[in-house]
XYZ file of C-alpha atoms in Angstrom:
756
model
C 35.315 26.672 7.588
C 31.806 27.566 6.491
C 28.912 27.456 8.918
C 27.272 24.724 6.837
C 30.343 22.475 6.912
C 30.877 23.095 10.613
C 27.335 22.066 11.511
C 27.476 19.128 9.119
C 30.531 17.825 10.972
C 28.774 18.460 14.268
C 25.804 16.464 12.961
C 28.098 13.582 12.051
C 29.837 13.679 15.418
C 26.601 13.987 17.394
C 24.933 11.151 15.504
C 28.019 8.956 15.912
C 28.048 9.648 19.662
C 24.370 8.728 19.862
C 25.012 5.479 17.982
C 27.806 4.618 20.406
C 25.619 5.507 23.377
C 22.741 3.380 22.097
C 24.666 0.288 21.071
C 27.750 0.590 23.289
C 30.033 -2.420 23.224
C 27.909 -4.001 20.510
C 29.716 -1.746 18.045
C 33.047 -3.275 19.024
C 31.794 -6.881 19.141
C 29.063 -6.911 16.457
C 29.525 -10.587 15.671
C 28.489 -11.593 19.187
C 25.087 -9.927 19.183
C 21.834 -10.504 17.405
C 18.655 -8.465 17.171
C 16.199 -11.336 17.037
C 16.552 -15.080 16.623
C 13.758 -15.488 14.089
C 13.401 -17.404 10.845
C 13.856 -14.382 8.570
C 16.922 -13.128 10.412
C 18.701 -16.474 10.757
C 17.928 -17.468 7.180
C 19.291 -14.199 5.827
C 22.609 -14.455 7.669
C 23.078 -18.167 6.984
C 22.282 -17.860 3.281
C 24.746 -14.990 2.970
C 27.433 -17.010 4.726
C 26.798 -20.142 2.635
C 26.949 -18.196 -0.628
C 30.201 -16.457 0.315
C 31.820 -19.694 1.479
C 30.652 -22.185 -1.142
C 28.890 -20.578 -4.124
C 29.787 -18.356 -7.033
C 28.089 -16.370 -9.764
C 24.343 -15.784 -9.627
C 23.258 -19.162 -8.283
C 22.616 -19.942 -4.631
C 22.716 -23.692 -3.959
C 22.221 -23.873 -0.197
C 18.431 -24.405 -0.257
C 15.747 -26.031 -2.439
C 18.123 -28.835 -3.428
C 18.664 -30.007 -6.142
C 17.475 -26.824 -7.856
C 18.890 -23.944 -5.854
C 17.752 -20.366 -6.318
C 18.765 -17.180 -8.080
C 20.837 -15.170 -5.618
C 18.633 -12.068 -6.031
C 15.640 -14.030 -4.674
C 17.585 -15.526 -1.763
C 17.452 -12.325 0.356
C 21.222 -12.404 0.610
C 22.051 -8.766 -0.228
C 23.634 -9.822 -3.498
C 26.015 -6.856 -4.039
C 27.411 -7.250 -0.527
C 27.917 -11.023 -0.669
C 29.388 -10.761 -4.167
C 31.955 -8.295 -2.820
C 32.728 -10.618 0.089
C 33.070 -13.508 -2.325
C 35.636 -11.599 -4.371
C 37.550 -10.940 -1.165
C 37.424 -14.661 -0.405
C 39.027 -15.386 -3.772
C 41.796 -13.017 -2.704
C 42.318 -15.055 0.450
C 40.071 -13.200 2.894
C 37.247 -15.493 4.024
C 34.832 -13.362 6.044
C 31.883 -15.738 5.743
C 32.026 -16.373 9.492
C 31.669 -12.673 10.222
C 28.453 -11.982 8.334
C 26.482 -11.030 11.500
C 29.117 -8.488 12.460
C 29.256 -7.009 8.970
C 25.479 -6.708 8.694
C 25.046 -5.429 12.259
C 27.743 -2.808 11.736
C 26.220 -1.644 8.462
C 22.805 -1.287 10.088
C 23.999 0.504 13.202
C 26.257 2.965 11.410
C 23.566 3.706 8.797
C 22.271 6.308 11.268
C 25.204 8.565 10.387
C 24.784 8.863 6.585
C 21.031 9.202 7.139
C 21.639 12.278 9.292
C 24.109 13.606 6.708
C 21.674 13.459 3.794
C 18.820 14.878 5.860
C 21.072 17.746 6.945
C 22.026 18.457 3.325
C 18.375 18.465 2.264
C 17.384 20.786 5.097
C 20.382 23.027 4.445
C 19.200 23.622 0.899
C 16.021 25.198 2.318
C 17.273 26.824 5.519
C 20.561 28.555 6.404
C 20.109 28.173 10.166
C 22.321 25.114 10.242
C 22.192 24.556 14.005
C 18.490 23.918 13.541
C 19.167 21.648 10.561
C 21.577 19.628 12.700
C 19.002 19.233 15.458
C 16.236 18.287 13.008
C 18.316 15.847 10.936
C 19.233 13.856 14.038
C 15.643 13.847 15.299
C 14.219 12.594 11.996
C 16.945 9.952 11.744
C 16.368 8.596 15.230
C 12.625 8.212 14.651
C 13.043 6.349 11.360
C 10.419 3.612 10.867
C 13.112 1.422 9.331
C 14.365 0.571 12.808
C 11.716 -2.151 12.817
C 13.740 -3.903 10.120
C 16.673 -4.318 12.489
C 14.772 -7.291 13.893
C 14.750 -9.419 10.761
C 14.582 -7.781 7.338
C 18.188 -6.639 7.442
C 18.380 -5.656 3.781
C 15.626 -3.052 4.351
C 17.239 -1.510 7.422
C 19.608 0.992 5.803
C 18.172 4.238 7.123
C 19.971 6.551 4.713
C 18.673 5.072 1.455
C 15.495 7.142 0.986
C 17.065 10.465 2.135
C 20.052 9.756 -0.120
C 17.935 9.153 -3.218
C 15.728 12.136 -2.385
C 18.837 14.308 -2.171
C 20.014 13.026 -5.553
C 16.569 13.837 -6.966
C 16.863 17.385 -5.677
C 20.312 17.888 -7.209
C 19.113 16.452 -10.518
C 16.209 18.875 -10.636
C 18.507 21.820 -9.916
C 20.029 21.367 -13.352
C 23.713 21.424 -12.344
C 26.038 18.482 -13.013
C 23.098 16.339 -14.098
C 25.319 13.570 -15.423
C 27.087 13.183 -12.078
C 23.853 12.957 -10.101
C 22.326 10.608 -12.671
C 25.286 8.256 -12.344
C 25.158 8.386 -8.547
C 21.447 7.644 -8.578
C 21.793 4.787 -11.065
C 24.703 3.145 -9.228
C 23.123 3.396 -5.767
C 19.727 2.216 -6.998
C 21.371 -0.779 -8.651
C 23.377 -1.632 -5.541
C 20.505 -1.394 -3.095
C 17.881 -2.611 -5.566
C 19.804 -5.833 -6.100
C 20.064 -6.143 -2.312
C 16.269 -5.813 -2.070
C 13.978 -5.089 -5.005
C 11.686 -2.947 -2.846
C 14.319 -0.200 -2.839
C 13.883 0.282 -6.573
C 10.116 0.232 -6.233
C 10.137 2.954 -3.567
C 12.079 5.386 -5.700
C 10.362 4.551 -8.978
C 6.933 5.236 -7.507
C 8.155 8.374 -5.734
C 9.741 9.670 -8.939
C 6.603 8.971 -10.976
C 4.483 10.800 -8.411
C 7.009 13.645 -8.274
C 7.068 14.057 -12.056
C 3.269 13.981 -12.205
C 2.993 16.766 -9.611
C 5.883 18.709 -11.137
C 4.318 18.673 -14.605
C 0.963 19.646 -13.150
C 2.481 22.592 -11.317
C 4.427 23.643 -14.415
C 1.738 22.981 -16.995
C 2.186 26.442 -18.510
C 5.711 25.444 -19.576
C 5.052 21.755 -20.061
C 7.743 21.018 -22.647
C 10.537 22.597 -20.619
C 9.277 20.879 -17.470
C 9.197 17.493 -19.214
C 12.752 17.933 -20.488
C 13.895 18.852 -16.991
C 12.312 15.657 -15.609
C 13.760 13.361 -18.263
C 17.149 12.751 -16.556
C 15.335 11.933 -13.311
C 13.059 9.487 -15.096
C 16.017 7.772 -16.773
C 18.036 7.610 -13.553
C 15.180 5.997 -11.616
C 14.025 3.511 -14.254
C 17.292 2.425 -15.872
C 18.348 0.332 -12.829
C 15.003 -1.471 -12.974
C 15.412 -2.147 -16.693
C 18.943 -3.469 -16.160
C 17.773 -5.677 -13.289
C 14.829 -6.977 -15.321
C 17.163 -7.848 -18.203
C 19.581 -9.549 -15.808
C 16.814 -11.690 -14.310
C 15.302 -12.406 -17.715
C 18.508 -13.992 -18.988
C 19.857 -15.528 -15.778
C 16.776 -16.753 -13.893
C 15.658 -20.168 -15.194
C 12.489 -20.250 -13.074
C 9.308 -19.516 -15.015
C 6.630 -20.481 -12.494
C 6.943 -18.042 -9.617
C 3.522 -17.102 -8.242
C 2.437 -13.854 -9.871
C 0.394 -12.443 -6.988
C 1.889 -13.007 -3.522
C 0.013 -12.957 -0.266
C -0.168 -9.727 1.717
C -1.394 -6.806 -0.405
C -4.665 -6.486 1.513
C -3.079 -7.333 4.853
C 0.204 -5.387 4.998
C -0.937 -1.873 4.169
C -0.445 1.390 6.046
C -3.240 3.439 7.578
C -3.849 6.776 9.241
C -3.210 5.072 12.578
C 0.099 3.504 11.549
C 1.401 6.865 10.305
C -0.043 9.341 12.798
C -0.679 7.376 16.004
C 2.206 6.449 18.323
C 2.748 2.733 18.904
C 1.180 1.194 21.996
C 4.479 1.131 23.904
C 4.815 4.937 23.498
C 3.707 6.765 26.711
C 1.827 9.281 24.568
C -0.524 6.491 23.530
C -2.055 6.403 27.010
C -5.361 5.219 25.563
C -3.568 2.157 24.146
C -4.993 2.717 20.679
C -3.871 0.271 18.028
C -1.738 1.923 15.396
C -2.322 -0.495 12.535
C -0.126 -3.107 10.903
C 3.596 -3.273 11.608
C 4.336 -3.337 7.877
C 2.730 0.104 7.571
C 4.496 1.649 10.567
C 5.739 5.152 9.694
C 4.909 7.227 12.771
C 5.700 10.917 12.135
C 5.928 11.739 15.825
C 5.091 14.816 17.856
C 7.076 17.024 15.478
C 5.053 15.749 12.535
C 1.848 16.433 14.431
C 3.084 19.922 15.309
C 3.690 20.675 11.655
C 0.284 19.234 10.789
C -1.495 21.394 13.378
C 0.304 24.543 12.232
C -0.629 23.714 8.655
C -4.269 23.167 9.646
C -4.349 26.524 11.442
C -2.902 28.192 8.391
C -5.457 26.496 6.154
C -8.259 27.913 8.268
C -6.834 31.403 8.673
C -5.707 31.741 5.063
C -8.535 29.876 3.363
C -9.187 32.600 0.810
C -5.522 32.823 -0.120
C -5.010 29.076 -0.305
C -3.283 28.977 -3.659
C -0.292 31.133 -2.809
C 0.045 31.415 0.940
C -0.613 28.082 2.628
C 2.320 25.787 1.863
C 5.171 28.052 2.888
C 7.955 25.920 1.435
C 10.386 25.903 -1.501
C 9.051 24.539 -4.761
C 11.017 21.272 -4.622
C 9.806 20.568 -1.095
C 6.187 21.348 -1.981
C 6.338 19.091 -5.031
C 7.948 16.338 -2.949
C 5.259 16.688 -0.298
C 2.395 16.308 -2.772
C 4.199 13.370 -4.404
C 4.776 11.675 -1.040
C 1.066 12.013 -0.298
C 0.268 10.144 -3.516
C 2.716 7.433 -2.455
C 1.081 7.407 0.984
C -2.323 6.745 -0.574
C -0.816 3.771 -2.400
C 0.612 2.495 0.898
C -2.972 2.644 2.222
C -3.927 0.178 -0.588
C -5.976 3.012 -2.045
C -8.096 2.788 -4.126
C -7.885 -1.009 -4.356
C -9.372 -1.791 -0.950
C -12.483 0.221 -1.845
C -13.865 -2.657 -3.872
C -11.495 -2.065 -6.792
C -9.331 -5.113 -6.203
C -9.835 -6.171 -9.830
C -7.667 -3.234 -10.957
C -4.608 -5.087 -9.692
C -5.086 -7.656 -12.443
C -4.261 -4.947 -14.986
C -1.355 -3.278 -13.181
C 1.327 -5.915 -13.642
C 4.210 -5.127 -11.301
C 1.920 -3.616 -8.637
C 0.539 -7.113 -8.075
C 3.976 -8.187 -6.874
C 3.934 -6.119 -3.680
C 3.041 -8.047 -0.537
C 3.801 -5.103 1.787
C 2.823 -1.824 0.185
C 2.641 -0.374 3.695
C 6.420 0.048 3.538
C 5.947 2.774 0.922
C 4.742 5.017 3.764
C 8.429 5.450 4.641
C 8.660 7.916 1.755
C 5.973 10.059 3.370
C 7.656 9.825 6.765
C 10.913 11.375 5.560
C 9.342 14.000 3.296
C 6.620 15.050 5.718
C 9.093 15.183 8.606
C 11.375 17.513 6.646
C 8.399 19.626 5.591
C 7.120 19.799 9.180
C 10.525 20.860 10.458
C 10.779 23.569 7.819
C 7.206 24.712 8.430
C 7.848 24.882 12.182
C 11.058 26.822 11.587
C 9.424 29.582 9.533
C 6.812 29.972 12.262
C 9.533 30.130 14.921
C 11.322 32.752 12.862
C 8.133 34.809 12.495
C 7.326 34.567 16.209
C 10.871 35.585 17.075
C 10.592 38.688 14.891
C 7.384 39.603 16.716
C 9.020 38.861 20.091
C 6.495 36.127 20.867
C 8.841 34.405 23.279
C 6.231 32.072 24.737
C 5.290 30.506 21.380
C 8.933 30.154 20.361
C 9.856 28.512 23.645
C 6.778 26.303 23.765
C 7.155 24.927 20.229
C 10.902 24.400 20.544
C 10.520 22.600 23.868
C 7.695 20.565 22.343
C 10.085 19.486 19.594
C 12.811 18.585 22.098
C 10.635 16.617 24.501
C 8.408 15.205 21.762
C 11.325 13.831 19.789
C 13.020 12.572 22.956
C 9.947 10.591 23.978
C 9.229 9.288 20.477
C 12.856 8.359 19.828
C 13.242 6.505 23.126
C 10.056 4.567 22.379
C 11.258 3.840 18.851
C 14.590 2.544 20.118
C 12.830 0.015 22.347
C 12.193 -1.925 19.162
C 15.884 -2.718 18.866
C 17.226 -2.253 22.378
C 14.896 -4.711 24.144
C 15.544 -7.744 21.912
C 19.144 -6.750 21.179
C 20.797 -8.998 23.734
C 24.122 -10.795 23.650
C 23.664 -13.889 21.557
C 26.571 -16.104 20.478
C 25.378 -16.363 16.880
C 28.817 -17.116 15.469
C 29.407 -19.805 18.077
C 25.961 -21.401 17.716
C 25.596 -21.291 13.941
C 29.117 -21.056 12.485
C 31.576 -22.609 14.916
C 29.618 -25.407 16.610
C 29.813 -27.958 13.742
C 26.777 -29.825 15.099
C 26.438 -32.252 12.193
C 30.021 -32.930 11.126
C 31.059 -33.598 14.736
C 28.188 -36.046 15.246
C 28.963 -37.809 11.981
C 32.632 -38.047 12.890
C 31.831 -39.671 16.231
C 29.680 -42.222 14.399
C 32.467 -42.949 11.928
C 30.624 -41.296 9.055
C 31.323 -38.369 6.749
C 29.226 -35.681 5.060
C 30.754 -36.751 1.740
C 28.633 -39.916 1.890
C 25.443 -37.863 1.388
C 24.203 -35.556 -1.349
C 21.966 -33.256 0.712
C 20.004 -32.878 3.922
C 16.299 -32.951 4.679
C 15.292 -31.413 8.001
C 12.155 -32.727 9.693
C 9.560 -31.511 10.364
C 9.889 -30.110 6.878
C 10.235 -26.342 6.679
C 9.315 -24.946 3.285
C 8.245 -21.361 2.817
C 8.375 -18.958 -0.112
C 6.211 -20.356 -2.894
C 3.185 -18.349 -1.637
C 0.966 -21.416 -2.181
C 2.423 -23.629 0.549
C 3.419 -22.559 4.056
C 5.228 -25.227 6.074
C 6.623 -22.999 8.822
C 5.672 -24.518 12.177
C 9.109 -25.927 13.090
C 11.774 -23.213 12.976
C 14.184 -25.496 14.818
C 14.231 -27.747 11.746
C 15.072 -24.753 9.551
C 17.922 -23.796 11.873
C 19.202 -27.377 11.838
C 19.235 -27.434 8.043
C 20.895 -24.024 7.699
C 23.541 -24.827 10.291
C 24.258 -28.199 8.695
C 24.605 -26.567 5.279
C 27.260 -24.132 6.473
C 28.933 -26.854 8.547
C 29.094 -29.580 5.892
C 28.448 -27.848 2.528
C 25.464 -30.187 2.142
C 22.578 -28.180 0.637
C 19.138 -28.700 2.109
C 15.853 -29.609 0.465
C 13.998 -27.391 2.937
C 13.670 -23.724 2.058
C 12.947 -20.263 3.390
C 13.472 -18.142 0.276
C 11.177 -15.618 -1.339
C 8.953 -16.366 -4.332
C 10.352 -19.830 -5.061
C 9.444 -21.969 -8.058
C 6.010 -23.496 -7.540
C 6.815 -26.775 -9.295
C 10.085 -27.195 -7.387
C 8.285 -26.523 -4.114
C 5.629 -29.105 -4.916
C 8.273 -31.699 -5.768
C 9.971 -31.079 -2.425
C 6.699 -31.422 -0.522
C 6.026 -34.763 -2.203
C 8.774 -36.199 -0.001
C 6.489 -35.782 3.027
C 3.226 -36.515 1.237
C 1.236 -39.754 1.163
C 3.273 -42.800 0.196
C 1.035 -43.376 -2.852
C 2.294 -40.186 -4.494
C 5.220 -40.462 -6.882
C 8.331 -38.531 -5.840
C 9.046 -36.573 -9.014
C 12.213 -35.148 -7.476
C 13.902 -38.538 -7.749
C 14.402 -37.937 -11.458
C 16.175 -34.647 -10.717
C 18.716 -35.840 -8.160
C 22.210 -35.692 -9.714
C 23.461 -38.530 -7.521
C 22.313 -41.804 -6.001
C 23.879 -40.943 -2.663
C 21.475 -41.110 0.285
C 19.869 -38.130 1.987
C 20.949 -37.106 5.473
C 17.816 -36.677 7.599
C 18.037 -34.086 10.379
C 15.204 -34.837 12.799
C 14.468 -32.356 15.576
C 12.380 -33.165 18.688
C 9.330 -31.408 17.200
C 6.293 -33.557 16.437
C 6.285 -35.176 13.010
C 3.396 -35.793 10.655
C 2.355 -39.379 9.939
C 4.079 -39.285 6.560
C 7.268 -37.884 8.091
C 7.240 -40.706 10.632
C 7.012 -43.195 7.767
C 10.005 -41.505 6.158
C 12.012 -41.859 9.363
C 10.975 -45.503 9.698
C 12.480 -46.207 6.275
C 15.783 -44.634 7.320
C 18.766 -45.933 9.258
C 19.634 -44.193 12.510
C 23.182 -42.836 12.630
C 23.245 -40.939 15.909
C 20.679 -39.391 18.212
C 20.564 -37.122 21.259
C 18.075 -34.807 22.939
C 18.395 -32.036 20.339
C 18.994 -33.765 17.005
C 18.873 -37.179 15.379
C 20.691 -38.054 12.160
C 19.370 -40.723 9.797
C 20.487 -42.137 6.475
C 17.627 -42.167 3.971
C 18.344 -44.220 0.818
C 16.690 -42.971 -2.357
C 15.130 -46.391 -2.921
C 12.964 -45.815 0.159
C 11.294 -42.875 -1.584
C 9.783 -44.883 -4.425
C 6.016 -45.233 -4.240
C 4.838 -48.876 -3.846
C 2.983 -48.912 -7.170
C 3.892 -52.531 -8.006
C 2.408 -53.790 -4.741
C -0.775 -51.748 -5.250
C -1.199 -53.064 -8.800
C -0.842 -56.625 -7.542
C -3.329 -55.894 -4.771
C -5.918 -54.599 -7.241
C -5.462 -57.393 -9.766
C -5.686 -60.166 -7.187
C -8.728 -58.705 -5.407
C -10.620 -57.140 -8.291
C -12.911 -60.087 -9.004
C -13.912 -60.456 -5.353
C -14.661 -56.782 -4.771
C -18.069 -55.153 -4.883
C -18.410 -53.081 -8.051
C -20.518 -49.965 -8.468
C -19.899 -48.292 -11.818
C -16.199 -47.482 -12.087
C -15.603 -48.204 -8.383
C -14.500 -51.431 -6.675
C -14.417 -51.864 -2.923
C -14.823 -54.529 -0.256
C -17.982 -54.162 1.803
C -20.706 -56.329 3.264
C -23.321 -54.198 1.520
C -23.597 -51.045 -0.516
C -21.125 -48.629 1.014
C -21.823 -44.915 0.535
C -19.255 -44.329 -2.203
C -19.744 -41.424 -4.586
C -17.452 -39.861 -7.113
C -16.924 -38.485 -10.573
C -14.175 -37.863 -13.101
C -14.106 -35.509 -16.044
C -15.055 -37.488 -19.124
C -12.496 -38.062 -21.865
C -9.637 -36.693 -19.803
C -6.291 -38.218 -19.021
C -5.018 -38.133 -15.434
C -3.853 -34.633 -14.479
C -4.796 -33.355 -17.924
C -7.879 -31.204 -17.481
C -10.849 -30.768 -15.207
C -14.032 -28.844 -14.607
C -13.305 -25.112 -14.550
C -15.222 -22.552 -12.577
C -14.796 -19.388 -10.515
C -16.482 -18.939 -7.161
C -17.951 -22.297 -6.142
C -17.919 -25.718 -7.759
C -20.438 -28.168 -6.310
C -19.097 -31.702 -5.878
C -21.901 -33.316 -3.873
C -25.222 -32.124 -2.493
C -27.418 -34.929 -1.166
C -28.464 -37.028 1.794
C -26.120 -39.980 2.318
C -28.766 -42.567 3.079
C -26.443 -45.311 4.260
C -24.364 -43.014 6.457
C -23.616 -44.264 9.957
C -23.121 -41.469 12.501
C -20.233 -43.402 14.053
C -18.435 -43.807 10.748
C -15.649 -41.519 9.534
C -15.914 -40.409 5.914
C -13.280 -38.966 3.638
C -14.047 -36.561 0.791
C -11.187 -35.871 -1.602
C -10.715 -34.078 -4.895
C -7.840 -33.066 -7.143
C -7.504 -29.455 -8.264
C -4.944 -27.797 -10.482
C -2.430 -25.482 -8.782
C -2.162 -22.164 -10.626
C 0.633 -19.590 -10.466
C -1.746 -16.645 -10.952
C -2.352 -16.057 -7.257
C -1.279 -17.143 -3.793
C -4.821 -18.363 -3.160
C -5.910 -21.962 -3.657
C -9.486 -23.252 -3.744
C -10.720 -24.575 -0.412
C -12.620 -27.823 -0.025
C -15.740 -27.023 1.998
C -18.149 -29.441 3.667
C -21.481 -28.355 5.129
C -24.067 -30.500 6.874
C -27.669 -29.252 6.925
C -30.445 -30.486 9.196
C -34.100 -30.869 8.221
C -34.620 -27.121 8.834
C -31.842 -26.349 6.361
C -29.612 -25.024 9.122
C -25.875 -25.667 9.023
C -24.934 -27.996 11.864
C -21.385 -28.661 10.720
C -18.914 -26.878 8.456
C -15.360 -27.942 7.678
C -12.846 -26.136 5.467
C -9.566 -27.534 4.188
C -6.249 -25.669 4.503
C -4.549 -26.120 1.105
C -1.332 -24.306 2.063
C -0.579 -26.949 4.725
C -1.319 -30.004 2.575
C 1.704 -31.631 0.859
C -0.258 -34.147 -1.271
C 0.318 -33.202 -4.910
C 1.239 -34.720 -8.244
C 2.057 -33.324 -11.670
C 0.871 -29.805 -10.883
C -2.342 -30.869 -9.097
C -3.133 -30.979 -5.387
C -5.223 -33.582 -3.607
C -7.423 -31.949 -1.002
C -9.413 -33.931 1.503
C -11.628 -33.632 4.563
C -12.535 -36.300 7.103
C -15.810 -36.032 8.964
C -18.708 -37.739 10.708
C -22.345 -36.968 9.959
C -24.472 -35.794 12.871
C -27.625 -37.401 11.517
C -28.053 -39.860 8.662
C -31.011 -37.848 7.354
C -29.029 -34.633 7.089
C -28.029 -33.233 3.720
C -24.316 -33.104 2.933
C -22.947 -30.417 0.644
C -19.352 -30.606 -0.573
C -17.872 -27.943 -2.807
C -14.696 -26.193 -3.869
C -14.577 -22.469 -3.144
C -12.135 -20.042 -4.727
C -11.272 -17.808 -7.647
C -9.493 -20.180 -10.022
C -10.940 -23.680 -9.885
C -10.120 -26.599 -12.130
C -11.050 -29.874 -10.476
C -11.208 -33.552 -11.339
C -11.486 -36.941 -9.639
C -13.796 -36.418 -6.679
C -14.356 -39.311 -4.272
C -16.434 -39.707 -1.116
C -15.876 -42.941 0.803
C -15.896 -44.393 4.302
C -12.354 -43.784 5.548
C -11.867 -47.459 6.438
C -13.036 -48.732 3.035
C -10.416 -49.067 0.305
C -11.855 -47.911 -3.003
C -10.352 -48.621 -6.396
C -11.533 -46.849 -9.528
C -10.574 -47.174 -13.175
C -12.200 -44.403 -15.204
C -9.357 -44.372 -17.761
C -8.260 -47.021 -20.212
C -4.668 -48.127 -20.520
C -4.198 -49.975 -17.257
C -3.837 -47.079 -14.845
C -6.276 -46.790 -11.951
C -6.866 -44.999 -8.636
C -6.688 -46.205 -5.045
C -8.507 -44.046 -2.508
C -8.227 -41.239 -5.057
C -4.470 -41.614 -5.491
C -3.265 -42.202 -9.041
C -1.571 -45.537 -9.734
C 0.165 -45.563 -13.147
C -0.030 -48.610 -15.384
C 3.740 -49.006 -15.337
C 6.346 -47.894 -12.850
C 8.389 -44.903 -13.865
C 11.772 -45.133 -12.180
C 14.310 -42.316 -12.516
């Protein structure tokens, strides 16, 4: 047995022993434990289980009923659940063991990570005992451990070292076809599990090729030909995935620019400073955003210090004698630094944000800080190698103190950093009966059975308070218990839920879902899309409901209720907007109402009613367009009573270009032109919408009737129409369009009812 193979097996055994020591009995009962009971984690496991048990093909039907979602966007680790689904067709239903399968895959991913790191190190260094020690240290400090607490599909520690190893073998020029195929297959598998995996390697490969060509510019043609297989292997999986989504994803209105790019980036602190729970961070310095966490540890710092010393002492011989490393490792290091700069949001956060508008796919990243993981692995390997050649040189010169000091620094540094890193998963990783609570409890079917009802009587569920997250424009996430109720009911009864916690959902489908909990004067467009006239099963948790949700419950019939959950039957007829009654109200009162221009209202005198509509425009057709600020009102409201509540409302188009929506802003200025009051709307928490437009509003009191009131829309993409300012207790009708349609309190009332 060769020395390399012997130490590789020792690495495997040592890493396996460490995994067993860390997780203990969890390894033997993985289905009974859970890292963190959070929305992301629960959603991921429940969606995987629902798909395996009830779905097929590329469509996930468990959420966003009646539309569903493409399985790739459902964060369900598509290749894994597809495999489990095939097994189910063969008679092996493992849908109830998803937590155990995922937990086992995450925990045992330590071992292949150590294997690939050992193989990479062994290609540079033939002291394999040292490679074994280093591979385990780098593995145990992996920043991906943070993903054990929720983003399970990103928690496979071995992925980046594995692809880096394949890159190295491809560049060696031997058996290129084999390594190309391995790279393509693994990138497809993991890329379809989470698209970020493809992005990591594509960017790393591009940076690597750029540096490689630069370093081999004297033989550019040969260098380019040598890089071609690597380029094909890294980009072909993306092309295949893009083609798959192009022809199988029916959604065309996913938001193009998600939230997060300028919030979830890495920084010097997140890469080089220990986290606050690490004893070495005795000054309690903040180490940046969690999404950018890629701490290189004491060993990384040791390599950095040795490199800095060498830079100073060998300044004149910089070109040839500073980076003492093999060519592949040097090229990888420079490439990883380019990737690191991108993870810092560089150069975009230096006032060059506009560049993102021209970079297409780059706009899609909400957490570029994760790209710092590339630098962590590469720099850690480089640091280990750099430390080793110094240890070897000191040993030859019999400098025992330096050898002993640096080696002990590595041992104790890694031990401290690793123990601190493991706190991320050990502290929250407590026994939790996930299978019992979410798979085996049958909370809805058992309640229905006791009430003499059946899930077959309903077409879907709606959990209240509504939980709907993923469109980037709207964030209804304050009641996780409702999400859990909907997910559990879906697996229990096969009833899909209208609520959602998927990534990058259709904007129009999201808006239709939110209409169900919007003002009663908004048409429920989803009614036309329901495939059945069966009622909806409401799942109401003890959390506080909005006024509109309370109205929805009041229109429903109670089935059963207890301290944790109430079930109601909601007939579809109860969702129709009362347009007929409003039309009758307007027609019977119109002649007796006070009229001011296009506005009718009941008041003893002239009420302070102001508004405008875009001329020659149909409802929800077009509006006034502007970037920055659009002034809606800027005047003193002479008749304003300081005790009176006013409502300002306006409709603005909802665009898919960005996660941002214009904000409705109200400012009140005193006689000295000082702001005495400022209110700002929160569009992402407002469900009022119709036909691709959102109704924003603010309610306020004036501090002084002589103060100037300024109302405006503020944002990048603004297209607004139908502004109205009125006393909140005064009903205002307006009829700026011909054809019989009109508006009540700035809600559109069509001329004729449209019933699905």
